Coordinates of C-alpha atoms in Angstrom, one line a residue:
M187 CA 70.7 115.2 108.2
S188 CA 73.4 116.6 105.8
R189 CA 74.6 114.4 102.9
L190 CA 78.0 112.9 103.2
I191 CA 80.7 113.1 100.5
V192 CA 83.6 110.7 101.0
V193 CA 86.8 111.1 98.9
S194 CA 89.5 108.4 99.0
N195 CA 92.2 107.4 96.6
R196 CA 90.5 104.1 95.9
V197 CA 86.8 103.3 96.0
P198 CA 85.5 99.7 96.7
D199 CA 83.8 98.0 93.8
P200 CA 80.2 99.4 93.8
G201 CA 78.9 96.0 92.8
R202 CA 80.3 94.1 95.7
P203 CA 79.5 94.3 99.4
P204 CA 82.4 95.9 101.4
A205 CA 84.8 93.3 102.7
G206 CA 85.8 95.0 106.0
G207 CA 87.5 97.8 107.8
L208 CA 87.1 101.4 106.5
A209 CA 84.9 100.4 103.6
V210 CA 82.2 98.9 105.9
A211 CA 82.0 102.1 108.0
M212 CA 81.9 104.4 105.0
H213 CA 79.3 102.3 103.3
A214 CA 77.1 102.3 106.4
A215 CA 77.5 106.0 106.9
L216 CA 76.7 106.8 103.3
Q217 CA 73.7 104.5 103.2
A218 CA 72.3 106.2 106.4
R219 CA 72.9 109.8 105.2
G220 CA 72.9 109.5 101.5
G221 CA 75.8 110.9 99.5
V222 CA 78.7 110.4 97.2
W223 CA 81.8 108.3 97.3
M224 CA 84.4 109.6 94.9
G225 CA 87.9 108.3 94.0
W226 CA 90.1 106.6 91.5
S227 CA 88.5 103.8 89.5
G228 CA 91.6 101.7 89.6
Q229 CA 91.8 102.0 85.8
S230 CA 94.3 103.8 83.6
S231 CA 93.4 105.9 80.5
G232 CA 96.9 105.2 79.2
E233 CA 98.6 108.1 77.4
D234 CA 95.2 109.8 77.0
D235 CA 93.6 112.2 79.5
P236 CA 91.1 110.6 81.8
G237 CA 87.6 110.4 80.3
P238 CA 84.5 111.8 82.0
L239 CA 83.6 110.9 85.6
A240 CA 81.7 107.6 85.7
T241 CA 78.8 107.6 88.2
R242 CA 76.8 104.7 89.5
Q243 CA 73.9 104.7 92.0
E244 CA 73.6 101.9 94.6
G245 CA 70.9 102.6 97.1
Q246 CA 71.6 105.9 98.8
I247 CA 75.2 106.0 97.5
S248 CA 76.3 107.6 94.3
Y249 CA 79.7 106.3 93.3
A250 CA 81.8 108.8 91.3
L251 CA 84.9 107.2 89.7
T252 CA 87.6 108.8 87.6
D253 CA 90.3 107.1 85.6
L254 CA 93.9 108.3 85.8
S255 CA 96.5 108.5 83.0
D256 CA 99.8 106.5 83.1
R257 CA 101.5 109.8 83.8
D258 CA 99.2 110.6 86.7
L259 CA 99.8 107.2 88.2
S260 CA 103.6 107.5 87.8
E261 CA 103.8 111.0 89.4
Y262 CA 100.9 111.3 91.8
Y263 CA 100.5 107.7 93.1
E264 CA 103.8 105.9 92.6
G265 CA 105.8 109.1 92.9
L266 CA 104.9 111.7 95.5
A267 CA 102.5 109.5 97.4
N268 CA 104.4 106.2 97.7
R269 CA 108.0 107.2 97.1
V270 CA 107.9 110.3 99.3
L271 CA 105.0 110.6 101.7
W272 CA 104.7 106.9 102.6
P273 CA 108.4 106.4 103.6
L274 CA 108.6 109.8 105.2
C275 CA 105.6 109.3 107.4
H276 CA 107.0 105.9 108.5
Y277 CA 110.4 107.6 109.4
R278 CA 112.3 106.2 106.4
I279 CA 113.9 109.4 105.1
D280 CA 116.6 107.3 103.5
L281 CA 114.0 105.8 101.1
T282 CA 112.3 109.1 100.0
D283 CA 112.9 110.0 96.4
Y284 CA 111.5 113.5 95.9
A285 CA 111.2 115.0 92.4
R286 CA 109.5 118.3 91.4
R287 CA 107.9 116.5 88.5
D288 CA 106.1 114.1 90.9
M289 CA 105.0 117.0 93.1
A290 CA 103.5 118.7 90.1
G291 CA 101.7 115.5 89.2
Y292 CA 100.4 115.1 92.8
L293 CA 98.9 118.6 92.7
R294 CA 97.5 118.1 89.2
V295 CA 95.6 115.0 90.2
N296 CA 94.3 116.6 93.4
R297 CA 93.1 119.5 91.2
L298 CA 91.5 117.0 88.9
F299 CA 89.6 115.4 91.8
A300 CA 88.5 118.8 93.0
S301 CA 87.2 119.9 89.6
R302 CA 85.3 116.7 89.1
L303 CA 83.9 116.8 92.7
R304 CA 82.9 120.4 92.7
P305 CA 79.7 120.1 90.5
L306 CA 78.5 117.3 92.8
I307 CA 78.6 119.3 96.0
E308 CA 75.4 120.7 97.5
P309 CA 75.5 123.6 100.0
D310 CA 74.8 121.5 103.2
D311 CA 77.1 118.5 102.3
I312 CA 79.8 117.4 104.7
I313 CA 83.0 116.3 102.9
W314 CA 85.3 113.7 104.4
I315 CA 88.7 113.3 102.7
H316 CA 90.9 110.3 103.5
D317 CA 94.7 109.8 103.7
Y318 CA 98.0 111.1 102.4
H319 CA 97.2 110.9 98.7
L320 CA 94.7 113.8 99.0
I321 CA 96.3 116.3 101.4
P322 CA 95.9 119.3 98.9
L323 CA 92.3 118.5 97.9
A324 CA 90.5 120.7 100.4
A325 CA 92.7 123.7 99.5
E326 CA 91.8 123.1 95.9
L327 CA 88.1 123.0 96.8
R328 CA 88.4 126.2 98.8
Q329 CA 89.9 128.0 95.8
M330 CA 86.8 126.9 93.9
G331 CA 84.6 128.6 96.5
V332 CA 83.6 125.6 98.5
A333 CA 82.7 126.7 102.0
N334 CA 81.3 123.4 103.2
R335 CA 82.7 121.7 106.3
I336 CA 85.6 119.5 105.2
G337 CA 87.2 116.9 107.3
F338 CA 90.5 115.0 106.8
F339 CA 91.7 111.7 108.3
M340 CA 95.3 110.5 108.2
H341 CA 95.4 106.7 108.3
I342 CA 99.2 106.5 108.5
P343 CA 101.5 108.0 111.1
W344 CA 102.3 111.7 111.1
P345 CA 106.1 112.0 111.8
S346 CA 107.9 114.3 114.2
P347 CA 108.9 117.8 112.9
D348 CA 112.6 116.8 112.6
V349 CA 111.4 114.2 110.0
F350 CA 108.5 115.9 108.2
L351 CA 110.3 119.3 107.8
T352 CA 113.0 117.6 105.8
L353 CA 110.5 117.4 102.9
P354 CA 111.2 120.2 100.3
V355 CA 107.5 121.0 100.0
Q356 CA 106.6 120.6 103.7
D357 CA 105.4 124.3 104.0
M358 CA 103.1 123.9 101.0
L359 CA 101.5 120.7 102.4
L360 CA 101.1 122.1 105.9
R361 CA 99.4 125.2 104.6
A362 CA 97.1 123.0 102.5
M363 CA 96.1 121.0 105.6
T364 CA 94.8 124.2 107.2
A365 CA 92.0 124.3 104.6
H366 CA 90.2 121.5 106.6
D367 CA 87.9 122.1 109.5
L368 CA 88.7 118.9 111.4
I369 CA 92.0 117.0 111.0
G370 CA 92.0 113.5 112.5
F371 CA 94.9 111.2 113.3
Q372 CA 95.1 107.7 114.7
T373 CA 96.9 108.6 118.0
E374 CA 97.5 111.5 120.3
D375 CA 101.2 111.2 119.4
D376 CA 100.4 111.8 115.7
A377 CA 98.2 114.8 116.5
E378 CA 100.9 116.2 118.7
N379 CA 103.6 115.7 116.0
F380 CA 101.3 117.6 113.5
A381 CA 100.8 120.4 116.0
L382 CA 104.5 120.7 116.5
C383 CA 105.0 120.8 112.7
L384 CA 102.5 123.7 112.5
K385 CA 104.3 125.6 115.2
R386 CA 107.8 125.0 114.0
G387 CA 106.8 125.8 110.4
G388 CA 105.0 129.0 111.4
V389 CA 101.9 127.9 109.6
A390 CA 99.3 128.1 112.4
R391 CA 99.0 128.8 116.1
P392 CA 97.1 127.0 118.9
L393 CA 94.4 128.6 120.9
V394 CA 95.7 128.0 124.4
E395 CA 92.3 128.2 126.1
Q396 CA 90.9 125.6 123.7
P397 CA 93.1 122.5 123.3
G398 CA 93.1 121.1 119.8
L399 CA 92.0 124.3 118.2
F400 CA 94.4 126.2 115.8
Y401 CA 94.1 129.3 113.8
T402 CA 95.6 131.1 110.8
Q403 CA 95.1 134.8 110.0
E404 CA 91.6 134.2 108.6
R405 CA 90.3 130.9 109.8
Q406 CA 90.5 128.2 112.5
F407 CA 90.4 124.4 112.5
R408 CA 90.5 121.6 115.0
V409 CA 93.0 118.7 115.3
G410 CA 92.4 115.5 117.2
A411 CA 93.0 111.8 117.7
F412 CA 90.3 109.4 116.4
P413 CA 91.7 105.8 116.7
I414 CA 90.1 103.7 114.0
G415 CA 88.4 100.4 115.0
I416 CA 87.1 97.2 113.2
D417 CA 83.7 95.6 112.9
A418 CA 84.4 93.6 116.0
R419 CA 81.1 91.8 116.3
A420 CA 81.1 90.6 112.6
F421 CA 84.8 89.6 112.8
S422 CA 84.2 87.6 116.0
H423 CA 81.2 85.9 114.4
S424 CA 83.3 85.0 111.4
A425 CA 86.0 83.5 113.6
R426 CA 83.5 81.3 115.5
T427 CA 81.6 80.1 112.4
T428 CA 84.4 79.7 109.9
I429 CA 86.5 77.5 112.3
E430 CA 84.2 74.7 111.2
N431 CA 85.1 75.2 107.5
A432 CA 86.5 72.0 106.0
T433 CA 89.6 73.7 104.7
I434 CA 90.3 75.2 108.1
R435 CA 89.8 71.9 109.8
R436 CA 92.3 70.3 107.5
F437 CA 94.8 73.1 108.2
G438 CA 94.3 72.5 111.9
Q439 CA 94.9 68.8 111.5
S440 CA 98.1 69.5 109.5
L441 CA 99.5 71.3 112.6
E442 CA 99.5 67.9 114.4
G443 CA 98.8 69.5 117.8
R444 CA 101.5 72.2 117.5
E445 CA 101.0 75.7 118.8
L446 CA 100.3 78.1 116.0
I447 CA 101.9 81.5 115.8
I448 CA 100.4 83.9 113.2
G449 CA 101.6 87.0 111.4
V450 CA 99.6 88.7 108.7
D451 CA 101.1 91.7 106.9
R452 CA 101.2 93.3 103.4
L453 CA 104.8 92.9 102.1
D454 CA 106.2 96.3 103.1
Y455 CA 109.4 97.6 104.7
T456 CA 107.4 99.2 107.5
K457 CA 106.2 95.8 108.8
G458 CA 109.4 94.6 110.4
L459 CA 109.2 91.2 108.7
P460 CA 112.9 90.3 108.8
Q461 CA 113.3 91.3 112.4
R462 CA 110.2 89.3 113.3
L463 CA 111.5 86.1 111.6
I464 CA 114.9 86.6 113.2
G465 CA 113.2 87.0 116.6
F466 CA 111.3 83.7 116.1
H467 CA 114.6 82.1 115.1
R468 CA 116.3 83.4 118.3
F469 CA 113.4 82.0 120.3
L470 CA 113.9 78.6 118.9
E471 CA 117.7 78.8 119.4
N472 CA 117.2 79.8 123.0
N473 CA 114.4 77.3 123.7
P474 CA 115.2 73.9 122.1
A475 CA 112.4 72.3 124.1
W476 CA 110.0 74.0 121.8
H477 CA 111.4 72.5 118.6
G478 CA 108.7 70.6 116.9
R479 CA 106.0 72.1 119.2
V480 CA 105.3 75.5 117.4
T481 CA 104.7 76.5 113.9
F482 CA 105.0 80.1 112.7
L483 CA 102.6 81.0 109.8
Q484 CA 103.4 84.3 108.1
I485 CA 100.9 85.4 105.5
T486 CA 102.3 88.2 103.4
P487 CA 100.5 89.2 100.2
K488 CA 102.8 90.9 97.8
S489 CA 102.4 94.6 97.1
R490 CA 103.7 97.2 94.7
S491 CA 105.4 94.7 92.4
G492 CA 108.3 96.1 90.3
V493 CA 109.5 98.5 93.0
A494 CA 113.1 97.8 93.9
E495 CA 112.7 98.2 97.7
Y496 CA 109.9 95.7 97.8
E497 CA 111.7 93.2 95.6
A498 CA 114.8 93.4 97.8
L499 CA 112.5 92.9 100.9
Q500 CA 110.9 89.8 99.3
R501 CA 114.4 88.3 98.7
E502 CA 115.4 89.1 102.3
V503 CA 112.3 87.6 103.9
D504 CA 112.6 84.5 101.6
E505 CA 116.2 84.0 102.7
V506 CA 115.5 84.4 106.4
A507 CA 112.6 82.0 106.3
G508 CA 114.5 79.5 104.2
H509 CA 117.5 79.7 106.6
I510 CA 115.3 79.0 109.6
N511 CA 113.7 76.0 107.9
G512 CA 117.0 74.8 106.5
T513 CA 118.9 74.9 109.9
L514 CA 116.2 73.9 112.3
G515 CA 113.6 72.1 110.3
R516 CA 113.1 68.3 110.5
L517 CA 111.4 65.8 108.2
D518 CA 108.3 66.0 110.5
W519 CA 108.4 69.7 111.2
T520 CA 108.7 72.9 109.2
P521 CA 109.2 75.8 111.7
V522 CA 108.1 78.6 109.3
R523 CA 105.2 78.5 106.8
Y524 CA 105.5 81.5 104.6
V525 CA 102.6 82.3 102.2
N526 CA 102.6 85.1 99.6
R527 CA 98.9 85.3 98.9
A528 CA 95.8 87.0 100.3
F529 CA 93.0 85.2 102.1
S530 CA 89.4 86.3 102.8
H531 CA 88.5 87.9 106.1
H532 CA 86.5 84.8 107.0
V533 CA 89.5 82.5 106.6
L534 CA 91.8 84.9 108.4
A535 CA 89.4 85.2 111.3
A536 CA 89.4 81.4 111.7
I537 CA 93.2 81.2 111.5
Y538 CA 93.5 84.0 114.1
R539 CA 91.2 82.0 116.4
M540 CA 93.4 78.9 116.1
A541 CA 96.6 80.8 116.7
K542 CA 97.9 80.8 120.3
I543 CA 100.2 83.8 119.6
G544 CA 99.6 86.8 117.3
L545 CA 102.9 88.5 116.2
V546 CA 102.1 92.1 115.2
T547 CA 105.5 93.9 115.1
P548 CA 105.6 96.7 112.6
L549 CA 108.5 99.1 112.8
R550 CA 105.9 101.9 112.5
D551 CA 102.1 101.8 111.9
G552 CA 99.3 104.3 112.0
M553 CA 97.0 101.8 113.8
N554 CA 97.4 98.2 112.5
L555 CA 94.0 96.6 112.5
V556 CA 95.4 93.1 112.4
A557 CA 96.1 93.5 116.1
K558 CA 92.4 94.3 116.7
E559 CA 91.2 91.5 114.4
Y560 CA 93.4 89.0 116.3
V561 CA 91.8 90.1 119.6
A562 CA 88.3 90.0 118.2
A563 CA 88.7 86.5 116.8
Q564 CA 89.8 84.9 120.1
D565 CA 87.9 82.4 122.2
P566 CA 87.3 84.2 125.6
E567 CA 87.7 80.8 127.4
D568 CA 91.0 80.0 125.8
P569 CA 92.4 83.1 124.2
G570 CA 95.7 83.6 122.5
V571 CA 98.4 86.2 123.4
L572 CA 99.1 89.3 121.3
V573 CA 102.7 90.3 120.9
L574 CA 102.6 93.9 119.7
S575 CA 105.0 96.6 118.6
R576 CA 105.0 99.6 120.8
F577 CA 105.3 101.7 117.6
A578 CA 101.9 100.5 116.3
G579 CA 99.0 102.9 116.9
A580 CA 97.1 99.9 118.4
A581 CA 99.5 99.8 121.3
H582 CA 97.8 102.9 122.7
E583 CA 94.6 101.0 123.2
L584 CA 95.8 97.4 123.6
G585 CA 99.0 98.0 125.6
G586 CA 97.2 96.9 128.8
G587 CA 96.8 93.4 127.6
A588 CA 99.4 92.8 124.8
L589 CA 103.0 92.0 125.3
L590 CA 104.6 95.2 124.0
V591 CA 108.0 94.9 122.2
N592 CA 110.6 97.0 120.5
P593 CA 110.3 95.6 116.9
Y594 CA 114.0 96.5 116.2
D595 CA 115.2 94.3 119.1
V596 CA 115.1 90.7 118.0
E597 CA 116.0 89.5 121.6
T598 CA 112.9 91.3 122.9
I599 CA 110.7 89.6 120.3
A600 CA 112.2 86.2 121.2
D601 CA 111.6 86.8 124.9
A602 CA 108.0 87.8 124.3
I603 CA 107.3 84.7 122.3
G604 CA 108.8 82.7 125.2
R605 CA 106.5 84.4 127.7
A606 CA 103.5 83.9 125.4
V607 CA 103.9 80.2 124.9
S608 CA 104.3 79.5 128.6
M609 CA 101.7 82.0 129.9
P610 CA 99.1 80.5 132.3
L611 CA 95.5 80.4 131.1
E612 CA 94.2 82.7 133.8
Q613 CA 96.7 85.4 132.9
K614 CA 95.9 85.0 129.2
R615 CA 92.2 85.5 130.0
E616 CA 92.9 88.6 132.0
R617 CA 95.0 90.2 129.3
Y618 CA 92.5 89.2 126.6
A619 CA 89.6 90.8 128.6
A620 CA 91.3 94.1 128.8
M621 CA 92.0 94.2 125.0
A622 CA 88.6 92.8 124.0
E623 CA 86.8 95.6 126.0
A624 CA 88.9 98.2 124.1
V625 CA 88.2 96.6 120.7
R626 CA 84.4 96.4 121.4
K627 CA 84.1 99.8 122.9
N628 CA 85.7 101.6 119.9
D629 CA 84.6 99.7 116.8
V630 CA 84.7 101.1 113.3
F631 CA 81.1 102.4 113.5
D632 CA 81.8 104.3 116.8
W633 CA 84.9 105.8 115.2
C634 CA 83.0 106.9 112.1
N635 CA 80.1 108.4 114.1
H636 CA 82.3 110.1 116.6
Y637 CA 84.4 111.8 113.9
L638 CA 81.3 112.9 111.8
D639 CA 79.5 114.2 114.9
Q640 CA 82.5 116.4 115.7
L641 CA 82.8 117.6 112.1
A642 CA 79.0 118.3 111.8
N643 CA 79.0 120.4 114.9
L644 CA 81.8 122.6 113.8
P645 CA 80.8 126.0 112.4
A646 CA 80.9 126.3 108.6
T647 CA 84.2 127.8 107.5
T648 CA 85.0 130.8 105.2
V649 CA 87.1 130.5 102.1
N650 CA 90.7 131.4 103.0
H651 CA 92.9 132.3 100.1
E652 CA 96.0 131.9 102.3
N653 CA 95.6 128.2 101.5
E654 CA 96.3 128.8 97.9
I655 CA 98.7 126.3 96.3
P656 CA 101.3 127.3 93.8
R657 CA 100.3 126.4 90.3
G658 CA 103.6 124.9 89.2

């Protein structure tokens, strides 16, 4: 079996067991195959150039970590990655802030990753690159003579051509993507959007007789959908066992028999938090009989502090939650509990299990694993109801059981909450069963193995200098 090399922007702490999600699957795959996990250490070298690559062996896994300078973080991470690609891929062209300096820094850091990874690569290694921070990395490796099979997985959405082609450097990034052998997306819609970008940009053509296969003048590559899953069995076990935790029991007692509605999201403008809160407010206005009988707990850890858009969002969410509690709250009832801190997966699993409604209404999301976690945590005999945005990737798998909503339409959200709180138990069980089957069938390990099997069975590529990236 070939070794596996995983490259991601961030790497989990080698000294701690992975907490969940992608880290669990990557850790398991690397332990089984042996290999390297490379990425940013999370540390800054300040004004100095990054020091040498730090390596650490843990079992079968060699962790390879590099620091980045303050300039790198400003241009590569905060600049091109998070002020351009993140909003663009979530259809927020109005929030993109492109600068040539940031693009130069983005390419420079990808070149740094490639130069530090190159000496670690053995001839039969399979390389798996993750997410939008590292789009040019494969092309940089190809220029260094790496002919290994290289896969790429995009964890966030890929936008339609009319959106992506507004980016000044779209052609450069699309051509860099063709350096991979297998390009994976969360949904068929994302894969189709990418294919349309290739076609409209004149970068590559499809092989009509082989769907998903594309070619440039000198090489070919495959594009497909690989919807990511969770460790459903472990999450379900945590939900069942942690529910007996003393803190969780006290929280349950504080609800005083009220129905719990749960929302869990990082503080980000893609999550639709103001619309969700306003939708809950509208539900309460339209259904006064439910006053005092439901509590909405929104858990929203802060992210990217110091960024103007996120600070403005924080103020808006604070104001909406405060308005709801101020106008509808009573001495014995607070409609919205809004918490700005993170909780462990074990605690979240127990809270999901207690909640009769899961509100997962992002404006746009690659997958949204909260939706799958909520399903995995439920009691099959008395499950809750998932209210899910139709613009989350999870809607493609869970749409048969969830109540799908337009996250921009607060009336639709309000109506869905009304349906959920009054849904008969038998209907809830039927809807849950359909979703639970999908979550179990495609867990994170199946996702990882399916992707790597396809990548491993592709023929080794040849170096293609068409992928060359300008050195500006």
